[in-house]
Short mmCIF file of C-alpha atoms and ligand atoms in Angstrom, two decimals:
data_model
loop_
_atom_site.label_atom_id
_atom_site.label_comp_id
_atom_site.label_asym_id
_atom_site.label_seq_id
_atom_site.Cartn_x
_atom_site.Cartn_y
_atom_site.Cartn_z
CA MET A 4 55.08 -19.58 -1.50
CA ALA A 5 52.09 -21.12 -3.17
CA GLU A 6 51.33 -20.22 -6.74
CA LYS A 7 47.88 -19.75 -8.19
CA GLY A 8 45.71 -22.77 -7.41
CA SER A 9 48.70 -24.65 -6.09
CA ASN A 10 48.53 -27.89 -4.20
CA LYS A 11 51.78 -26.93 -2.53
CA LEU A 12 49.50 -25.61 0.26
CA TRP A 13 49.06 -29.17 1.41
CA GLY A 14 52.71 -30.13 1.61
CA GLY A 15 54.10 -33.15 -0.14
CA ARG A 16 50.89 -35.13 -0.53
CA PHE A 17 49.93 -34.01 -4.04
CA ALA A 18 51.87 -34.75 -7.22
CA GLU A 19 49.67 -32.60 -9.45
CA GLU A 20 48.83 -28.91 -9.48
CA THR A 21 45.20 -28.06 -8.66
CA ASN A 22 43.10 -27.60 -11.74
CA GLU A 23 42.46 -23.90 -12.22
CA LEU A 24 38.69 -24.29 -12.49
CA ALA A 25 38.66 -26.47 -9.38
CA ALA A 26 40.68 -23.89 -7.46
CA ALA A 27 38.31 -21.10 -8.42
CA PHE A 28 35.30 -23.25 -7.51
CA ASN A 29 36.79 -24.09 -4.14
CA ASN A 30 37.77 -20.54 -3.31
CA SER A 31 35.61 -19.02 -0.57
CA LEU A 32 37.73 -15.94 0.05
CA PRO A 33 35.47 -13.52 -1.86
CA PHE A 34 32.73 -14.07 0.75
CA ASP A 35 34.39 -15.46 3.88
CA ARG A 36 36.76 -12.47 4.09
CA ARG A 37 33.92 -11.00 6.13
CA LEU A 38 34.96 -13.30 8.98
CA TRP A 39 38.45 -11.85 9.35
CA ARG A 40 37.91 -10.11 12.66
CA GLU A 41 36.38 -13.21 14.23
CA ASP A 42 39.16 -15.34 12.75
CA LEU A 43 41.72 -13.15 14.52
CA ASP A 44 39.76 -13.22 17.79
CA GLY A 45 39.50 -17.00 17.67
CA SER A 46 43.21 -17.33 16.89
CA ARG A 47 44.19 -15.05 19.75
CA ALA A 48 42.16 -17.06 22.25
CA HIS A 49 43.64 -20.28 20.89
CA ALA A 50 47.23 -18.96 21.07
CA ARG A 51 46.78 -17.75 24.65
CA MET A 52 45.34 -21.10 25.64
CA LEU A 53 48.22 -23.00 24.00
CA ALA A 54 50.69 -20.95 26.03
CA LYS A 55 48.72 -21.35 29.26
CA GLN A 56 48.77 -25.11 28.74
CA GLY A 57 52.50 -25.16 27.98
CA ILE A 58 51.88 -26.34 24.41
CA LEU A 59 53.54 -23.14 23.15
CA THR A 60 56.16 -21.19 25.09
CA GLU A 61 55.16 -17.74 26.36
CA GLU A 62 57.62 -16.26 23.87
CA GLU A 63 56.14 -18.16 20.92
CA ALA A 64 52.63 -17.04 21.88
CA ARG A 65 53.81 -13.44 22.27
CA VAL A 66 55.30 -13.46 18.76
CA ILE A 67 52.13 -15.00 17.31
CA LEU A 68 49.87 -12.49 19.08
CA GLU A 69 52.01 -9.63 17.83
CA GLY A 70 51.78 -11.01 14.32
CA LEU A 71 47.99 -11.22 14.61
CA ASP A 72 47.92 -7.58 15.71
CA ARG A 73 49.95 -6.60 12.64
CA ILE A 74 47.53 -8.52 10.44
CA GLU A 75 44.62 -6.67 12.01
CA ALA A 76 46.33 -3.35 11.27
CA GLU A 77 47.01 -4.40 7.69
CA ILE A 78 43.43 -5.45 7.07
CA GLU A 79 42.10 -2.27 8.59
CA ALA A 80 44.46 -0.16 6.50
CA ASP A 81 43.51 -2.21 3.46
CA THR A 82 47.12 -3.19 2.84
CA PHE A 83 46.66 -6.90 3.66
CA PRO A 84 47.63 -9.06 0.69
CA TRP A 85 44.47 -11.12 0.16
CA ARG A 86 45.36 -14.03 -2.13
CA ASP A 87 42.87 -16.34 -3.82
CA GLU A 88 45.38 -19.16 -3.99
CA TYR A 89 45.05 -19.48 -0.22
CA GLU A 90 41.46 -20.57 -0.65
CA ASP A 91 39.78 -18.97 2.34
CA VAL A 92 40.12 -16.36 5.06
CA HIS A 93 41.67 -18.82 7.51
CA MET A 94 44.51 -19.89 5.22
CA ASN A 95 45.12 -16.28 4.19
CA VAL A 96 45.57 -15.17 7.79
CA GLU A 97 47.77 -18.12 8.68
CA ALA A 98 49.99 -17.79 5.61
CA ARG A 99 50.44 -14.08 6.26
CA LEU A 100 51.27 -14.78 9.89
CA THR A 101 54.16 -17.02 8.90
CA GLU A 102 55.39 -14.41 6.42
CA LEU A 103 55.37 -11.79 9.15
CA VAL A 104 56.75 -13.74 12.13
CA GLY A 105 58.53 -16.69 10.52
CA GLU A 106 58.22 -20.44 11.10
CA VAL A 107 56.69 -20.06 14.57
CA GLY A 108 53.50 -18.83 12.85
CA GLY A 109 52.95 -22.44 11.81
CA LYS A 110 52.56 -23.41 15.47
CA LEU A 111 49.27 -21.52 15.78
CA HIS A 112 47.42 -24.34 14.08
CA THR A 113 48.50 -26.89 16.73
CA ALA A 114 45.47 -28.70 18.17
CA ARG A 115 43.13 -26.89 15.77
CA SER A 116 41.51 -27.59 12.44
CA ARG A 117 39.75 -25.29 10.02
CA ASN A 118 36.65 -27.30 10.83
CA ASP A 119 36.38 -26.08 14.42
CA GLN A 120 37.91 -22.77 13.38
CA VAL A 121 35.25 -21.90 10.81
CA ALA A 122 32.40 -23.02 13.08
CA THR A 123 33.81 -20.82 15.85
CA ASP A 124 34.33 -17.83 13.55
CA LEU A 125 30.81 -18.06 12.20
CA ARG A 126 29.25 -18.22 15.65
CA LEU A 127 31.29 -15.22 16.74
CA TRP A 128 30.33 -13.33 13.60
CA LEU A 129 26.68 -14.18 13.95
CA ARG A 130 26.65 -13.08 17.55
CA ARG A 131 27.67 -9.57 16.50
CA ALA A 132 25.48 -9.55 13.41
CA LEU A 133 22.34 -10.67 15.22
CA ALA A 134 22.90 -8.12 17.97
CA ALA A 135 22.91 -5.49 15.21
CA VAL A 136 19.70 -6.96 13.80
CA VAL A 137 18.01 -6.65 17.19
CA GLU A 138 19.08 -3.03 17.33
CA ALA A 139 17.61 -2.34 13.89
CA GLN A 140 14.39 -4.11 14.92
CA GLN A 141 14.17 -1.96 18.04
CA GLU A 142 14.61 1.18 15.94
CA LEU A 143 11.70 0.20 13.71
CA ALA A 144 9.64 -0.77 16.77
CA ARG A 145 10.12 2.76 18.11
CA VAL A 146 8.94 4.23 14.82
CA LEU A 147 5.83 2.03 14.79
CA VAL A 148 4.88 3.05 18.33
CA ALA A 149 5.55 6.73 17.58
CA GLU A 150 3.34 6.56 14.48
CA ALA A 151 0.63 4.79 16.47
CA GLU A 152 0.75 7.53 19.08
CA ARG A 153 0.77 10.34 16.49
CA HIS A 154 -2.49 9.17 14.91
CA LEU A 155 -4.37 8.53 18.12
CA GLU A 156 -5.56 12.12 18.59
CA PRO A 157 -7.60 12.95 16.59
CA PRO A 158 -8.16 9.26 15.94
CA LEU A 159 -7.56 8.28 12.34
CA ILE A 160 -10.02 5.56 11.38
CA LEU A 161 -9.66 3.23 8.42
CA PRO A 162 -11.42 0.07 7.35
CA GLY A 163 -10.13 -3.16 8.78
CA TYR A 164 -10.26 -5.96 6.24
CA THR A 165 -10.87 -9.66 6.09
CA HIS A 166 -10.58 -11.32 2.69
CA LEU A 167 -9.62 -7.81 1.57
CA GLN A 168 -13.29 -6.90 1.96
CA ARG A 169 -14.13 -4.01 4.24
CA ALA A 170 -14.99 -5.68 7.53
CA GLN A 171 -15.01 -3.34 10.54
CA PRO A 172 -13.51 0.08 11.22
CA VAL A 173 -10.21 0.17 13.14
CA LEU A 174 -7.84 2.83 14.37
CA LEU A 175 -4.76 3.43 12.25
CA SER A 176 -2.92 3.35 15.60
CA HIS A 177 -4.25 -0.17 16.15
CA TRP A 178 -2.95 -1.17 12.73
CA PHE A 179 0.51 0.23 13.52
CA MET A 180 0.50 -1.59 16.85
CA ALA A 181 -0.37 -4.87 15.15
CA TYR A 182 2.93 -4.58 13.29
CA TYR A 183 4.64 -3.62 16.52
CA GLU A 184 3.46 -6.88 18.12
CA MET A 185 4.62 -8.90 15.12
CA LEU A 186 8.00 -7.19 15.13
CA SER A 187 8.39 -7.77 18.88
CA ARG A 188 7.98 -11.49 18.34
CA ASP A 189 10.42 -11.35 15.42
CA THR A 190 12.90 -9.82 17.86
CA THR A 191 12.42 -12.54 20.45
CA ARG A 192 13.04 -15.13 17.73
CA VAL A 193 16.40 -13.53 16.94
CA LEU A 194 17.21 -13.41 20.66
CA ASP A 195 16.38 -17.12 20.95
CA ALA A 196 18.74 -17.90 18.08
CA LEU A 197 21.42 -15.84 19.79
CA PHE A 198 20.91 -17.69 23.04
CA ARG A 199 21.31 -21.15 21.50
CA LEU A 200 24.36 -20.35 19.36
CA ASP A 201 26.27 -19.15 22.38
CA GLU A 202 28.63 -22.13 22.76
CA SER A 203 32.13 -22.76 21.53
CA PRO A 204 33.14 -25.41 18.96
CA LEU A 205 36.82 -24.49 19.34
CA GLY A 206 38.99 -27.46 20.32
CA ALA A 207 36.79 -30.02 18.57
CA ALA A 208 39.62 -29.88 16.02
CA ALA A 209 38.90 -31.84 12.82
CA LEU A 210 36.09 -33.91 14.35
CA ALA A 211 37.31 -36.03 17.24
CA GLY A 212 39.04 -33.61 19.59
CA THR A 213 42.80 -33.53 19.97
CA SER A 214 45.61 -35.38 21.72
CA PHE A 215 47.07 -32.10 23.00
CA PRO A 216 46.12 -31.12 26.56
CA ILE A 217 44.06 -28.07 25.53
CA ASP A 218 41.61 -26.19 27.77
CA ARG A 219 38.35 -25.73 25.90
CA HIS A 220 36.63 -24.06 28.83
CA TYR A 221 39.30 -21.39 28.81
CA THR A 222 38.93 -20.58 25.10
CA ALA A 223 35.15 -20.60 25.40
CA GLU A 224 35.39 -18.10 28.22
CA GLN A 225 37.97 -15.96 26.42
CA LEU A 226 35.63 -15.69 23.46
CA GLY A 227 32.65 -14.84 25.64
CA PHE A 228 30.80 -18.10 24.98
CA LEU A 229 28.66 -19.62 27.71
CA GLU A 230 30.45 -22.99 27.49
CA PRO A 231 32.31 -25.32 25.12
CA MET A 232 30.19 -27.61 22.96
CA ARG A 233 29.89 -31.03 24.52
CA ASN A 234 30.51 -33.20 21.47
CA SER A 235 33.29 -32.68 18.94
CA LEU A 236 31.40 -34.29 16.03
CA ASP A 237 28.39 -32.08 16.64
CA ALA A 238 30.62 -29.03 17.06
CA VAL A 239 32.05 -29.22 13.53
CA ALA A 240 29.07 -30.77 11.72
CA SER A 241 26.12 -28.69 12.94
CA ARG A 242 24.72 -25.63 11.26
CA ASP A 243 21.33 -25.53 12.95
CA PHE A 244 22.49 -22.27 14.54
CA VAL A 245 22.70 -20.75 11.05
CA LEU A 246 19.36 -22.27 10.06
CA GLU A 247 17.75 -20.85 13.14
CA ALA A 248 19.11 -17.39 12.41
CA LEU A 249 17.97 -17.67 8.80
CA SER A 250 14.51 -18.75 9.81
CA ALA A 251 14.16 -15.93 12.35
CA ILE A 252 15.28 -13.48 9.68
CA THR A 253 12.95 -14.91 7.08
CA ILE A 254 9.94 -14.71 9.36
CA GLY A 255 10.95 -11.14 10.17
CA GLN A 256 11.19 -10.30 6.49
CA LEU A 257 7.67 -11.71 6.01
CA THR A 258 6.38 -9.21 8.56
CA LEU A 259 7.98 -6.39 6.60
CA SER A 260 6.67 -7.83 3.38
CA ARG A 261 3.07 -7.77 4.62
CA LEU A 262 3.45 -4.21 5.84
CA ALA A 263 4.98 -3.26 2.49
CA GLU A 264 2.10 -4.89 0.64
CA GLU A 265 -0.43 -2.86 2.61
CA LEU A 266 1.44 0.33 1.77
CA VAL A 267 1.41 -0.60 -1.92
CA LEU A 268 -2.35 -1.16 -1.76
CA TYR A 269 -3.20 1.82 0.43
CA SER A 270 -1.14 4.23 -1.66
CA SER A 271 -2.81 3.14 -4.90
CA PHE A 272 -5.34 5.42 -6.57
CA GLU A 273 -8.02 2.80 -5.85
CA PHE A 274 -7.57 3.09 -2.06
CA GLY A 275 -6.08 6.58 -1.79
CA PHE A 276 -5.49 6.20 1.96
CA VAL A 277 -1.90 7.36 2.05
CA THR A 278 0.71 9.14 -0.01
CA LEU A 279 4.28 7.88 0.01
CA PRO A 280 7.05 10.39 0.65
CA ASP A 281 8.63 11.56 -2.62
CA ALA A 282 12.03 10.60 -1.27
CA PHE A 283 10.96 6.95 -1.26
CA ALA A 284 8.98 6.77 -4.47
CA THR A 285 9.95 6.89 -8.12
CA GLY A 286 8.32 8.15 -11.27
CA SER A 287 7.70 6.37 -14.52
CA SER A 288 9.85 7.00 -17.57
CA ILE A 289 6.80 6.97 -19.80
CA MET A 290 3.68 7.78 -17.73
CA PRO A 291 3.91 11.28 -16.25
CA GLN A 292 1.09 10.73 -13.75
CA LYS A 293 2.78 7.80 -11.99
CA LYS A 294 4.35 7.72 -8.58
CA ASN A 295 5.50 4.18 -7.97
CA PRO A 296 5.94 2.51 -4.58
CA ASP A 297 9.26 0.90 -5.55
CA ILE A 298 10.69 0.70 -2.06
CA PRO A 299 7.71 -1.14 -0.49
CA GLU A 300 7.57 -3.35 -3.57
CA LEU A 301 11.23 -4.26 -3.17
CA ILE A 302 10.85 -4.95 0.55
CA ARG A 303 7.94 -7.22 -0.36
CA ALA A 304 9.98 -8.99 -3.03
CA LYS A 305 13.03 -9.46 -0.85
CA ALA A 306 11.04 -11.88 1.28
CA GLY A 307 11.36 -14.19 -1.72
CA ARG A 308 15.09 -13.77 -1.48
CA THR A 309 15.43 -14.57 2.23
CA ILE A 310 13.10 -17.56 1.83
CA GLY A 311 15.45 -18.73 -0.92
CA ASP A 312 18.44 -18.30 1.41
CA LEU A 313 16.76 -20.40 4.09
CA VAL A 314 15.72 -23.11 1.66
CA THR A 315 19.25 -23.18 0.21
CA LEU A 316 20.84 -24.07 3.52
CA LEU A 317 18.04 -26.43 4.59
CA THR A 318 18.72 -28.32 1.39
CA VAL A 319 22.49 -28.30 1.86
CA VAL A 320 22.28 -29.72 5.38
CA LYS A 321 19.60 -32.31 4.65
CA GLY A 322 21.09 -35.81 4.56
CA LEU A 323 24.66 -34.60 5.15
CA PRO A 324 26.68 -37.28 6.95
CA LEU A 325 28.69 -36.37 10.06
CA ALA A 326 30.99 -34.65 10.54
CA TYR A 327 32.40 -31.79 8.45
CA ASN A 328 31.75 -31.79 4.72
CA LYS A 329 32.78 -29.08 2.30
CA ASP A 330 29.09 -28.60 1.56
CA LEU A 331 29.03 -26.60 4.79
CA GLN A 332 31.06 -23.85 3.16
CA GLU A 333 27.80 -23.05 1.36
CA ASP A 334 26.30 -21.77 4.62
CA LYS A 335 27.88 -18.36 4.41
CA GLU A 336 26.55 -16.71 1.29
CA PRO A 337 22.86 -17.29 2.09
CA LEU A 338 23.43 -16.19 5.67
CA PHE A 339 25.22 -12.98 4.70
CA ASP A 340 22.67 -12.26 2.00
CA ALA A 341 19.67 -12.73 4.27
CA LEU A 342 21.19 -10.62 7.04
CA ASP A 343 22.06 -7.78 4.68
CA THR A 344 18.64 -7.93 3.08
CA TYR A 345 16.71 -7.93 6.34
CA THR A 346 18.81 -5.23 7.97
CA SER A 347 18.45 -2.84 5.05
CA SER A 348 14.72 -3.57 4.79
CA LEU A 349 14.28 -2.77 8.50
CA ARG A 350 16.15 0.52 8.09
CA LEU A 351 14.23 1.54 4.99
CA MET A 352 10.87 0.80 6.55
CA GLY A 353 11.83 2.85 9.61
CA ALA A 354 12.88 5.77 7.43
CA LEU A 355 9.80 5.64 5.22
CA LEU A 356 6.94 5.34 7.73
CA PRO A 357 7.25 8.78 9.36
CA GLY A 358 7.13 10.39 5.90
CA LEU A 359 3.73 8.93 4.99
CA THR A 360 0.85 11.35 4.54
CA TRP A 361 -2.42 9.72 5.60
CA HIS A 362 -5.74 10.99 4.27
CA PRO A 363 -8.23 10.82 7.16
CA GLU A 364 -11.31 11.84 5.16
CA THR A 365 -10.75 9.13 2.59
CA THR A 366 -10.00 6.45 5.17
CA LYS A 367 -13.02 7.44 7.25
CA LYS A 368 -15.31 7.41 4.25
CA ALA A 369 -14.06 3.99 3.31
CA ALA A 370 -14.45 2.81 6.91
CA ALA A 371 -18.10 3.90 6.97
CA GLY A 372 -18.91 2.55 3.52
CA GLY A 373 -19.27 -0.99 2.33
CA PHE A 374 -21.63 -1.83 5.21
CA ALA A 375 -18.66 -1.98 7.59
CA LEU A 376 -21.00 -1.11 10.48
CA ALA A 377 -23.35 -4.02 9.90
CA THR A 378 -21.85 -6.05 12.77
CA ASP A 379 -22.53 -3.15 15.11
CA LEU A 380 -26.23 -3.27 14.24
CA ALA A 381 -26.35 -7.03 14.74
CA ASP A 382 -24.55 -6.68 18.11
CA TYR A 383 -27.15 -4.06 19.06
CA LEU A 384 -30.04 -6.46 18.47
CA ALA A 385 -28.18 -9.20 20.33
CA ARG A 386 -27.69 -6.89 23.31
CA LYS A 387 -31.44 -6.35 23.28
CA GLY A 388 -31.97 -10.07 23.65
CA MET A 389 -32.28 -11.35 20.09
CA PRO A 390 -30.12 -14.48 19.53
CA PHE A 391 -27.06 -13.36 17.57
CA ARG A 392 -27.70 -15.76 14.68
CA GLN A 393 -31.12 -14.21 14.18
CA ALA A 394 -29.76 -10.67 14.51
CA HIS A 395 -27.16 -11.56 11.86
CA SER A 396 -29.90 -12.52 9.45
CA VAL A 397 -32.08 -9.45 10.17
CA VAL A 398 -29.13 -7.15 9.42
CA GLY A 399 -28.30 -9.28 6.38
CA ARG A 400 -31.78 -8.42 5.02
CA ILE A 401 -31.23 -4.72 5.72
CA VAL A 402 -27.91 -4.81 3.86
CA ARG A 403 -29.44 -6.59 0.88
CA LYS A 404 -32.23 -4.06 0.58
CA LEU A 405 -29.85 -1.11 0.79
CA GLN A 406 -27.53 -2.71 -1.73
CA GLU A 407 -30.38 -3.16 -4.19
CA GLU A 408 -31.30 0.50 -3.78
CA GLY A 409 -27.71 1.67 -4.06
CA ARG A 410 -27.75 3.10 -0.52
CA ASP A 411 -25.55 2.72 2.56
CA LEU A 412 -26.25 2.16 6.25
CA ASP A 413 -25.94 5.84 7.26
CA ASP A 414 -28.95 6.48 5.03
CA LEU A 415 -31.29 4.60 7.36
CA SER A 416 -34.03 6.30 9.37
CA LEU A 417 -35.34 4.94 12.65
CA ASP A 418 -38.70 4.08 11.03
CA GLU A 419 -36.99 2.07 8.37
CA LEU A 420 -34.91 0.23 10.96
CA ARG A 421 -38.02 -0.53 12.99
CA SER A 422 -39.67 -2.05 9.95
CA PHE A 423 -37.06 -4.82 10.25
CA SER A 424 -37.20 -5.20 14.04
CA ASP A 425 -39.02 -3.30 16.75
CA LEU A 426 -36.02 -3.79 19.03
CA PHE A 427 -34.38 -0.84 17.25
CA ASP A 428 -34.49 2.46 19.19
CA GLU A 429 -33.09 5.97 18.70
CA ASP A 430 -29.66 4.89 20.08
CA ALA A 431 -29.25 2.45 17.19
CA LEU A 432 -28.71 5.41 14.88
CA THR A 433 -25.73 6.70 16.90
CA LEU A 434 -24.12 3.31 16.42
CA LEU A 435 -23.86 4.03 12.76
CA SER A 436 -20.79 6.22 13.17
CA VAL A 437 -17.29 4.88 12.74
CA GLU A 438 -16.17 6.63 15.93
CA GLY A 439 -18.92 4.92 17.91
CA SER A 440 -18.12 1.60 16.32
CA VAL A 441 -14.42 1.82 17.16
CA ALA A 442 -15.07 3.07 20.70
CA SER A 443 -17.45 0.20 21.38
CA ARG A 444 -14.75 -2.44 20.85
CA ASN A 445 -13.41 -1.70 24.27
CA VAL A 446 -12.17 -5.17 25.11
CA TYR A 447 -8.56 -6.06 25.95
CA GLY A 448 -6.64 -6.08 22.65
CA GLY A 449 -9.53 -4.39 20.82
CA THR A 450 -9.42 -1.26 18.68
CA ALA A 451 -11.11 1.20 21.11
CA PRO A 452 -8.88 4.26 21.69
CA GLU A 453 -8.73 3.48 25.41
CA GLN A 454 -7.28 0.01 24.75
CA VAL A 455 -4.86 1.16 22.09
CA ARG A 456 -3.64 4.06 24.23
CA ALA A 457 -2.92 1.68 27.12
CA ARG A 458 -1.00 -0.69 24.88
CA ILE A 459 1.06 2.16 23.42
CA ALA A 460 2.05 3.27 26.91
CA GLU A 461 3.07 -0.28 27.77
CA ALA A 462 5.03 -0.66 24.53
CA LYS A 463 6.94 2.53 25.26
CA ARG A 464 8.01 1.07 28.58
CA GLU A 465 9.02 -2.19 26.86
CA LEU A 466 11.20 -0.27 24.45
CA GLU A 467 13.05 1.42 27.27
CA GLU A 468 14.14 -1.95 28.61
CA ASP A 469 17.14 -3.89 27.30
CA PRO A 470 15.67 -6.53 24.94
CA SER A 471 18.10 -9.26 26.04
N1 LIG B 620 36.38 -22.61 3.98
C1 LIG B 620 35.93 -23.73 4.73
C2 LIG B 620 34.45 -23.53 5.11
O1 LIG B 620 33.99 -22.44 5.00
C3 LIG B 620 36.75 -23.88 5.96
C4 LIG B 620 36.81 -25.25 6.48
C5 LIG B 620 37.58 -26.09 5.56
N2 LIG B 620 37.80 -27.39 6.11
C6 LIG B 620 38.21 -28.39 5.33
N3 LIG B 620 38.35 -29.53 5.91
N4 LIG B 620 38.42 -28.25 4.05
O2 LIG B 620 33.76 -24.44 5.48
#
């Protein structure tokens, strides 16, 4: 058996022992152990195919399959002897197989290379992992829709912002549904990545295919892939499927990061719109008055991490010659890291949102203040026939006067309004309520309760359907 860092793994080719530092540097076992289940699945399909094609005898395949089952049991029971000197998960499984079933174990690697093996394992692994991501996204989507529905009646109104300046009042439900729409697209991006990775590299062998009469369609089907990959060089050299998953995850994490940022802002003393649940906030070790939004802050920060993961692999793949290069071993850590980060962020956000306490008086006051209803007045004049550009400037003058006097729009009397334009009538005053303002934006996709209610009903139906 191989000793620590031993070149005996590679048979008689090497005269020297592997340098210990080089062996440690080369060792991917600490992270690629995660692929063990997929490695066993891939090996089983390969062994069955070899027997079907008469490359192995039925008896040899039976012994190998039994050995693979024993390995599965050992790994599950945590009794499997993981050994760093075997470099990666694939060599560990194969070496153990030969220990368990004897020489015949060495026949499993006929017509296969670790190059097509690792590409196959990673696609299989990603297929499961991304399906779990979609599930976590759907969970959060349900929470967003439920929160939107909960705050529809009575309608909770808050300021909508542009440039972080109060712009126009919106329903909190509309705000929740904005994140629902973003998350829905994030989900379709993951589904797209899943769709494109669904083909089998197995049988590409090292890079050129193999001289053995293998059946790649059979292994593809056994592993639940749509079809075998059509080019052996591409099959072992390409990692765009990982890049696509990473980019879908990163965009998804950006959505969460923006939501987290709004929670940080809105829960600050300056805004005072919402209080975070105690279970998701922390105190300060020195300032007794503090309740810190650590969890939203971390979700926001972890976008930096997933972006880093994506950039890492983009950089690794850039300029890499065909076909396999050891550089490609560097695909796994960023992928695992981004997936773990995004999945836990999705779960945390879903757990936190229902525990928020919103403060409707504060949000409404903020929505009415800061001249957020100025557009409504301008629209009013435009409806009465004044060109909108002119109406914009009339209302601009009103706002400037009020600002100078330290007053707000709800302070205006009809007489005062009429001194700016005689198009103003009694009904202009009713416009100066946030409820009226919100209700008037009754266009498809707008913030009027009627529109938002319809979209919530539709979203609930969407969530009942299978996303794939
Ligand atoms: N551990 C390797 C990886 O993750 C497996 C493939 C190794 N292939 C090779 N030719 N050295 O990429």
